[in-house]
Amino acid sequence: MNDILNDIKTFEAEAIARLNSVLDKQALDALKIELLGRKGKLADFSKAISKVSDEMRPQIGAAVNRLRKLFEEHIASKEQTFASAVKKQTIDYTLPVRADFLGHKHPLLQTVDDIVDIFKSMGFEIASGPDVETDYYNFDALNTPEDHPARDLSDTFYLKKGVLLRTHTSPVQIRTMEKHKPPVRIIAPGRCYRSDYPDASHSPVFYQCEGLYVDEGVSMADLKGVITAFARTMFGKDIKVRFRPHFFPFTEPSVEYDFSCVICGGKGCRVCKNNGWLEISGAGMVDPEVFRAVGYDSEKYTGYAFGMGVDRITLLRYRIDDIRLLYENDVRFIRQF
Ligand code: PHE
């Protein structure tokens, strides 16, 4: 009768060795049936119990039960190992890489870069000044009298008396000329601030790009030539530029300048309100009063200055119809550029 106990021992060793070397779920399932199934080896031993002597029965019964428990534990732990391996395998390493979204420059700053590049190619250098300015640089030195409407609290954000957020980039003209003798030829992009209520074409924060060229014999024709060259590089060779008489305290004569509509080519459309022209900004010949403020000899030197609405140009080149989109920083919008 000890034979059965020996058989059980041998069977145990064999079975455990096989369980340990099982490599996948399928093989494990098959082995599970073979070991624990109704027609399995363990069932044969159970059946044999009835045939053994009364005194051996409890011993063999206990050995068979122990074995069943042992197999069950081994199988359960193997099953767990395979299940977690399956979970890991749900990563498909053969899929193409999905690149994380890379950031890029805001469309406004891309436009600033492009404007600056075009003027650099024409010999302009970059200049800059602070966003927080004094009355002197923003107004006085630019020949803007105390009673000028632009000084009004309703247009200008004053931080305290005499200190404000610049309302245009023109103060950079003064800061540059104070530091450098002529000739100067600069382009100065930057943020400006005006107390405007936001709507589709107004934002209390906006970008301008100032241009200034002072030398001997600079004329209005040079101004128009440079602006036209810029317009054609930016929007295409068919763009026309038109000057309309205007007034600025710091230029004389002064103009507002327009580009022929970049959307309809000048025929008239919704964007140009059917008149074929788009207003871009102001310009003119530097007023002798401004030269006096910076100590330039206005008998010897002349110069032109121009502003440029960077927001307007960005809206036009990307066909955007609301300036507020440029300042809301909604990534769903910004990602498109
Ligand atoms: N600073 C003016 C504005 O903000 C534009 C301008 C610049 C006009 C230079 C003339 C010369 O409207």
CSV table of C-alpha atoms and ligand atoms in Angstrom, one decimal:
chain,number,residue,atom,x,y,z
A,1,MET,CA,0.0,0.0,0.0
A,2,ASN,CA,2.9,2.2,0.5
A,3,ASP,CA,3.1,2.1,-3.3
A,4,ILE,CA,0.2,4.5,-3.6
A,5,LEU,CA,1.9,7.0,-1.3
A,6,ASN,CA,5.1,6.6,-3.4
A,7,ASP,CA,3.2,7.1,-6.6
A,8,ILE,CA,1.7,10.2,-5.1
A,9,LYS,CA,5.1,11.6,-4.2
A,10,THR,CA,6.5,10.9,-7.6
A,11,PHE,CA,3.5,12.4,-9.2
A,12,GLU,CA,3.8,15.5,-7.0
A,13,ALA,CA,7.4,16.1,-8.0
A,14,GLU,CA,6.6,15.7,-11.7
A,15,ALA,CA,3.6,17.8,-11.6
A,16,ILE,CA,5.3,20.7,-9.8
A,17,ALA,CA,8.2,20.6,-12.2
A,18,ARG,CA,5.8,20.8,-15.1
A,19,LEU,CA,3.8,23.6,-13.5
A,20,ASN,CA,7.0,25.6,-13.0
A,21,SER,CA,8.0,25.3,-16.6
A,22,VAL,CA,4.7,26.3,-18.1
A,23,LEU,CA,5.2,29.3,-20.4
A,24,ASP,CA,1.8,30.5,-21.4
A,25,LYS,CA,-1.8,30.6,-20.4
A,26,GLN,CA,-2.9,28.0,-22.9
A,27,ALA,CA,-0.4,25.4,-21.6
A,28,LEU,CA,-1.4,26.2,-18.1
A,29,ASP,CA,-5.1,25.6,-18.9
A,30,ALA,CA,-4.3,22.2,-20.4
A,31,LEU,CA,-2.2,21.2,-17.5
A,32,LYS,CA,-4.9,22.4,-15.0
A,33,ILE,CA,-7.4,20.0,-16.6
A,34,GLU,CA,-4.8,17.2,-16.7
A,35,LEU,CA,-4.1,17.6,-13.0
A,36,LEU,CA,-7.3,18.7,-11.4
A,37,GLY,CA,-10.0,17.6,-14.0
A,38,ARG,CA,-12.5,14.8,-13.4
A,39,LYS,CA,-10.5,12.5,-15.5
A,40,GLY,CA,-7.2,13.7,-14.2
A,41,LYS,CA,-4.5,12.0,-12.3
A,42,LEU,CA,-5.6,13.3,-9.0
A,43,ALA,CA,-9.1,12.0,-9.6
A,44,ASP,CA,-7.5,8.5,-10.2
A,45,PHE,CA,-5.9,8.7,-6.8
A,46,SER,CA,-9.1,9.8,-5.2
A,47,LYS,CA,-10.9,6.8,-6.7
A,48,ALA,CA,-8.2,4.5,-5.4
A,49,ILE,CA,-8.9,5.6,-1.8
A,50,SER,CA,-12.0,3.4,-1.7
A,51,LYS,CA,-9.9,0.4,-2.5
A,52,VAL,CA,-7.3,0.7,0.2
A,53,SER,CA,-7.4,-0.6,3.7
A,54,ASP,CA,-9.2,1.3,6.4
A,55,GLU,CA,-5.9,2.1,8.1
A,56,MET,CA,-4.3,3.6,5.0
A,57,ARG,CA,-7.4,5.5,3.9
A,58,PRO,CA,-7.0,8.6,6.0
A,59,GLN,CA,-3.3,8.9,5.1
A,60,ILE,CA,-3.9,8.7,1.4
A,61,GLY,CA,-7.0,10.9,1.6
A,62,ALA,CA,-4.9,13.6,3.4
A,63,ALA,CA,-2.1,13.2,0.8
A,64,VAL,CA,-4.5,13.7,-2.1
A,65,ASN,CA,-6.2,16.7,-0.5
A,66,ARG,CA,-2.8,18.3,0.2
A,67,LEU,CA,-1.8,17.8,-3.4
A,68,ARG,CA,-5.0,19.4,-4.7
A,69,LYS,CA,-4.5,22.4,-2.5
A,70,LEU,CA,-0.9,22.7,-3.6
A,71,PHE,CA,-1.7,22.5,-7.3
A,72,GLU,CA,-4.5,25.0,-6.9
A,73,GLU,CA,-2.2,27.5,-5.3
A,74,HIS,CA,0.5,27.0,-7.9
A,75,ILE,CA,-2.0,27.4,-10.8
A,76,ALA,CA,-3.6,30.5,-9.2
A,77,SER,CA,-0.2,32.2,-8.9
A,78,LYS,CA,0.8,31.3,-12.5
A,79,GLU,CA,-2.6,32.6,-13.7
A,80,GLN,CA,-1.9,35.9,-12.0
A,81,THR,CA,1.5,36.2,-13.6
A,82,PHE,CA,0.1,35.6,-17.1
A,83,ALA,CA,-2.7,38.1,-16.5
A,84,SER,CA,-0.4,41.0,-15.6
A,85,ALA,CA,1.9,40.1,-18.5
A,86,VAL,CA,-1.1,40.4,-20.8
A,87,LYS,CA,-1.9,43.8,-19.4
A,88,LYS,CA,1.7,45.0,-20.1
A,89,GLN,CA,1.5,43.7,-23.6
A,90,THR,CA,-1.4,46.2,-24.5
A,91,ILE,CA,1.4,48.7,-25.2
A,92,ASP,CA,2.0,48.2,-28.9
A,93,TYR,CA,5.6,49.0,-29.5
A,94,THR,CA,5.2,48.9,-33.3
A,95,LEU,CA,2.8,51.8,-33.4
A,96,PRO,CA,4.3,55.0,-34.9
A,97,VAL,CA,5.4,57.6,-32.4
A,98,ARG,CA,2.7,60.2,-31.6
A,99,ALA,CA,4.7,63.3,-31.0
A,100,ASP,CA,3.8,65.5,-28.1
A,101,PHE,CA,2.5,68.9,-29.3
A,102,LEU,CA,5.4,71.2,-29.5
A,103,GLY,CA,4.8,74.9,-28.7
A,104,HIS,CA,5.6,77.6,-31.2
A,105,LYS,CA,5.6,81.4,-31.4
A,106,HIS,CA,2.3,83.2,-31.1
A,107,PRO,CA,1.0,84.4,-34.5
A,108,LEU,CA,1.5,88.0,-33.3
A,109,LEU,CA,5.1,87.4,-32.5
A,110,GLN,CA,5.6,85.5,-35.8
A,111,THR,CA,4.4,88.6,-37.5
A,112,VAL,CA,6.7,90.8,-35.5
A,113,ASP,CA,9.6,88.5,-36.5
A,114,ASP,CA,8.6,88.8,-40.2
A,115,ILE,CA,8.2,92.5,-40.1
A,116,VAL,CA,11.6,92.9,-38.4
A,117,ASP,CA,13.3,90.6,-40.9
A,118,ILE,CA,12.0,92.6,-43.8
A,119,PHE,CA,13.2,95.9,-42.4
A,120,LYS,CA,16.5,94.4,-41.3
A,121,SER,CA,17.0,93.4,-44.9
A,122,MET,CA,16.6,97.1,-45.8
A,123,GLY,CA,19.3,98.2,-43.3
A,124,PHE,CA,17.2,98.9,-40.2
A,125,GLU,CA,18.4,97.9,-36.7
A,126,ILE,CA,16.2,96.8,-33.9
A,127,ALA,CA,15.6,99.2,-31.0
A,128,SER,CA,13.4,98.9,-27.9
A,129,GLY,CA,12.1,100.9,-25.0
A,130,PRO,CA,10.1,100.2,-21.8
A,131,ASP,CA,6.4,99.6,-21.7
A,132,VAL,CA,6.1,101.8,-18.6
A,133,GLU,CA,7.0,105.2,-19.9
A,134,THR,CA,7.0,108.8,-18.6
A,135,ASP,CA,4.9,111.6,-19.8
A,136,TYR,CA,8.0,113.1,-21.2
A,137,TYR,CA,8.9,110.3,-23.7
A,138,ASN,CA,5.4,109.3,-24.6
A,139,PHE,CA,4.1,112.9,-25.1
A,140,ASP,CA,6.3,116.0,-24.3
A,141,ALA,CA,9.4,115.1,-26.3
A,142,LEU,CA,7.1,114.0,-29.2
A,143,ASN,CA,5.7,117.6,-29.3
A,144,THR,CA,2.4,116.5,-27.9
A,145,PRO,CA,1.0,119.5,-26.0
A,146,GLU,CA,-0.5,119.3,-22.5
A,147,ASP,CA,-4.0,119.7,-23.8
A,148,HIS,CA,-3.7,117.0,-26.6
A,149,PRO,CA,-6.7,114.6,-26.5
A,150,ALA,CA,-4.4,111.6,-26.5
A,151,ARG,CA,-3.3,112.6,-23.0
A,152,ASP,CA,-6.8,112.2,-21.7
A,153,LEU,CA,-7.2,109.8,-18.8
A,154,SER,CA,-9.8,108.0,-20.9
A,155,ASP,CA,-7.2,107.0,-23.6
A,156,THR,CA,-4.0,106.5,-21.5
A,157,PHE,CA,-3.5,104.2,-18.6
A,158,TYR,CA,-1.7,106.3,-16.0
A,159,LEU,CA,0.2,104.4,-13.2
A,160,LYS,CA,0.7,107.5,-11.3
A,161,LYS,CA,1.2,111.2,-12.1
A,162,GLY,CA,3.7,111.4,-15.0
A,163,VAL,CA,4.1,107.6,-15.4
A,164,LEU,CA,2.0,105.7,-17.8
A,165,LEU,CA,1.8,102.6,-20.1
A,166,ARG,CA,3.1,103.8,-23.4
A,167,THR,CA,0.2,104.5,-25.9
A,168,HIS,CA,2.5,103.9,-28.9
A,169,THR,CA,6.0,102.9,-29.8
A,170,SER,CA,7.0,106.5,-30.8
A,171,PRO,CA,8.8,107.1,-27.5
A,172,VAL,CA,11.5,104.7,-28.7
A,173,GLN,CA,12.3,107.3,-31.4
A,174,ILE,CA,13.2,109.8,-28.6
A,175,ARG,CA,15.2,107.2,-26.6
A,176,THR,CA,17.1,106.2,-29.7
A,177,MET,CA,18.0,109.7,-30.9
A,178,GLU,CA,19.0,110.8,-27.4
A,179,LYS,CA,21.6,108.0,-27.4
A,180,HIS,CA,22.8,108.0,-31.1
A,181,LYS,CA,23.9,110.7,-33.5
A,182,PRO,CA,22.5,110.5,-37.0
A,183,PRO,CA,22.3,108.6,-39.2
A,184,VAL,CA,19.8,106.4,-37.3
A,185,ARG,CA,17.7,103.7,-39.0
A,186,ILE,CA,15.7,101.7,-36.5
A,187,ILE,CA,12.7,99.5,-36.3
A,188,ALA,CA,11.1,99.1,-32.8
A,189,PRO,CA,8.4,96.5,-32.2
A,190,GLY,CA,6.5,96.4,-28.9
A,191,ARG,CA,3.4,96.3,-26.9
A,192,CYS,CA,1.3,99.4,-26.5
A,193,TYR,CA,-1.7,100.2,-24.2
A,194,ARG,CA,-4.8,102.3,-24.6
A,195,SER,CA,-7.9,102.4,-22.6
A,196,ASP,CA,-10.1,101.1,-25.4
A,197,TYR,CA,-13.1,98.9,-24.8
A,198,PRO,CA,-12.3,95.5,-26.4
A,199,ASP,CA,-14.3,94.7,-29.6
A,200,ALA,CA,-13.5,92.9,-32.9
A,201,SER,CA,-11.0,95.6,-33.9
A,202,HIS,CA,-9.9,97.1,-30.6
A,203,SER,CA,-7.8,95.7,-27.7
A,204,PRO,CA,-6.5,97.6,-24.7
A,205,VAL,CA,-3.2,95.8,-25.4
A,206,PHE,CA,-1.8,95.8,-28.9
A,207,TYR,CA,1.4,95.7,-30.8
A,208,GLN,CA,3.0,98.4,-32.9
A,209,CYS,CA,6.2,98.5,-34.8
A,210,GLU,CA,7.9,101.9,-35.0
A,211,GLY,CA,10.2,102.9,-37.9
A,212,LEU,CA,12.6,105.8,-37.9
A,213,TYR,CA,15.2,107.0,-40.4
A,214,VAL,CA,17.2,110.2,-39.9
A,215,ASP,CA,20.0,111.3,-42.1
A,216,GLU,CA,20.9,114.1,-44.5
A,217,GLY,CA,18.5,114.5,-47.3
A,218,VAL,CA,15.8,111.9,-46.2
A,219,SER,CA,12.6,112.7,-48.0
A,220,MET,CA,8.9,111.7,-48.1
A,221,ALA,CA,9.6,109.7,-51.3
A,222,ASP,CA,12.0,107.5,-49.3
A,223,LEU,CA,9.3,106.9,-46.8
A,224,LYS,CA,6.8,105.9,-49.4
A,225,GLY,CA,9.5,103.7,-51.1
A,226,VAL,CA,10.3,101.8,-47.9
A,227,ILE,CA,6.6,101.3,-46.9
A,228,THR,CA,5.8,100.1,-50.4
A,229,ALA,CA,8.8,97.7,-50.4
A,230,PHE,CA,7.6,96.4,-47.1
A,231,ALA,CA,4.0,95.9,-48.2
A,232,ARG,CA,5.1,94.0,-51.3
A,233,THR,CA,7.4,91.7,-49.4
A,234,MET,CA,4.8,91.0,-46.8
A,235,PHE,CA,1.7,90.7,-49.0
A,236,GLY,CA,2.8,90.3,-52.6
A,237,LYS,CA,4.1,92.4,-55.4
A,238,ASP,CA,0.7,93.7,-56.5
A,239,ILE,CA,0.0,95.6,-53.2
A,240,LYS,CA,-0.3,99.3,-53.6
A,241,VAL,CA,0.3,101.9,-50.9
A,242,ARG,CA,-1.6,105.2,-50.6
A,243,PHE,CA,-0.8,108.2,-48.4
A,244,ARG,CA,-3.7,110.4,-47.0
A,245,PRO,CA,-3.0,113.7,-45.3
A,246,HIS,CA,-3.3,113.5,-41.6
A,247,PHE,CA,-2.0,115.1,-38.4
A,248,PHE,CA,0.4,113.9,-35.8
A,249,PRO,CA,2.1,116.3,-33.4
A,250,PHE,CA,5.5,114.6,-34.0
A,251,THR,CA,5.6,114.6,-37.8
A,252,GLU,CA,5.1,117.4,-40.4
A,253,PRO,CA,3.8,116.7,-42.9
A,254,SER,CA,1.9,113.7,-41.5
A,255,VAL,CA,0.0,111.0,-43.3
A,256,GLU,CA,-2.1,108.0,-42.7
A,257,TYR,CA,-1.2,105.2,-45.0
A,258,ASP,CA,-3.3,102.4,-46.5
A,259,PHE,CA,-2.5,99.2,-48.4
A,260,SER,CA,-4.7,98.1,-51.3
A,261,CYS,CA,-7.0,95.4,-49.8
A,262,VAL,CA,-5.0,92.2,-49.4
A,263,ILE,CA,-8.2,90.1,-49.5
A,264,CYS,CA,-9.9,91.3,-52.7
A,265,GLY,CA,-7.0,93.0,-54.4
A,266,GLY,CA,-8.7,96.4,-54.2
A,267,LYS,CA,-11.9,95.5,-55.9
A,268,GLY,CA,-13.9,96.0,-52.7
A,269,CYS,CA,-15.1,93.4,-50.1
A,270,ARG,CA,-16.4,93.0,-46.6
A,271,VAL,CA,-12.9,93.3,-45.0
A,272,CYS,CA,-12.1,96.7,-46.8
A,273,LYS,CA,-15.7,97.8,-46.4
A,274,ASN,CA,-16.0,97.9,-50.2
A,275,ASN,CA,-13.5,100.8,-50.6
A,276,GLY,CA,-10.5,98.7,-51.7
A,277,TRP,CA,-8.1,100.1,-49.1
A,278,LEU,CA,-7.0,99.0,-45.6
A,279,GLU,CA,-5.8,101.6,-43.1
A,280,ILE,CA,-2.4,100.4,-41.6
A,281,SER,CA,-1.1,103.3,-39.5
A,282,GLY,CA,0.4,106.8,-39.5
A,283,ALA,CA,3.7,108.2,-40.7
A,284,GLY,CA,5.4,111.4,-41.7
A,285,MET,CA,8.5,113.6,-41.7
A,286,VAL,CA,10.0,114.0,-38.2
A,287,ASP,CA,8.9,117.4,-36.8
A,288,PRO,CA,11.7,119.9,-36.2
A,289,GLU,CA,10.4,120.2,-32.6
A,290,VAL,CA,11.2,116.6,-32.0
A,291,PHE,CA,14.7,117.1,-33.3
A,292,ARG,CA,15.1,120.0,-30.9
A,293,ALA,CA,14.0,117.8,-28.0
A,294,VAL,CA,16.9,115.4,-28.7
A,295,GLY,CA,19.4,118.0,-29.8
A,296,TYR,CA,19.6,117.1,-33.5
A,297,ASP,CA,20.2,119.9,-35.9
A,298,SER,CA,17.0,120.2,-37.9
A,299,GLU,CA,18.7,122.4,-40.5
A,300,LYS,CA,21.1,119.6,-41.4
A,301,TYR,CA,19.0,116.5,-40.9
A,302,THR,CA,15.6,115.3,-42.0
A,303,GLY,CA,14.0,112.0,-41.2
A,304,TYR,CA,10.8,110.0,-41.6
A,305,ALA,CA,9.0,108.0,-39.0
A,306,PHE,CA,6.2,105.5,-39.3
A,307,GLY,CA,4.0,103.4,-37.1
A,308,MET,CA,2.7,100.0,-38.0
A,309,GLY,CA,-0.2,98.1,-36.6
A,310,VAL,CA,1.1,94.6,-36.0
A,311,ASP,CA,-2.3,93.3,-35.0
A,312,ARG,CA,-3.9,94.6,-38.1
A,313,ILE,CA,-1.2,93.0,-40.3
A,314,THR,CA,-1.6,89.6,-38.4
A,315,LEU,CA,-5.4,89.6,-38.8
A,316,LEU,CA,-5.0,90.3,-42.5
A,317,ARG,CA,-2.3,87.8,-43.3
A,318,TYR,CA,-4.1,84.9,-41.4
A,319,ARG,CA,-7.6,86.1,-42.4
A,320,ILE,CA,-8.7,86.4,-38.8
A,321,ASP,CA,-11.7,88.6,-38.2
A,322,ASP,CA,-11.5,89.4,-34.5
A,323,ILE,CA,-8.5,91.0,-32.7
A,324,ARG,CA,-9.6,89.5,-29.3
A,325,LEU,CA,-8.7,86.0,-30.6
A,326,LEU,CA,-5.1,87.2,-30.5
A,327,TYR,CA,-5.2,87.9,-26.8
A,328,GLU,CA,-7.4,85.2,-25.4
A,329,ASN,CA,-4.6,82.6,-25.7
A,330,ASP,CA,-7.0,79.7,-26.4
A,331,VAL,CA,-4.6,77.0,-27.5
A,332,ARG,CA,-7.2,75.5,-29.9
A,333,PHE,CA,-6.9,78.8,-31.8
A,334,ILE,CA,-3.2,79.4,-31.4
A,335,ARG,CA,-2.3,75.8,-32.6
A,336,GLN,CA,-3.6,76.6,-36.0
A,337,PHE,CA,-0.7,78.9,-36.9
B,1,PHE,N1,2.4,106.8,-33.1
B,1,PHE,C1,1.4,107.0,-34.1
B,1,PHE,C2,0.2,106.2,-33.6
B,1,PHE,O1,0.2,105.5,-32.7
B,1,PHE,C3,1.8,106.4,-35.4
B,1,PHE,C4,2.9,107.2,-36.0
B,1,PHE,C5,4.2,106.8,-35.8
B,1,PHE,C6,2.7,108.4,-36.8
B,1,PHE,C7,5.3,107.5,-36.4
B,1,PHE,C8,3.7,109.1,-37.3
B,1,PHE,C9,5.0,108.7,-37.1
B,1,PHE,O2,-0.9,106.3,-34.2
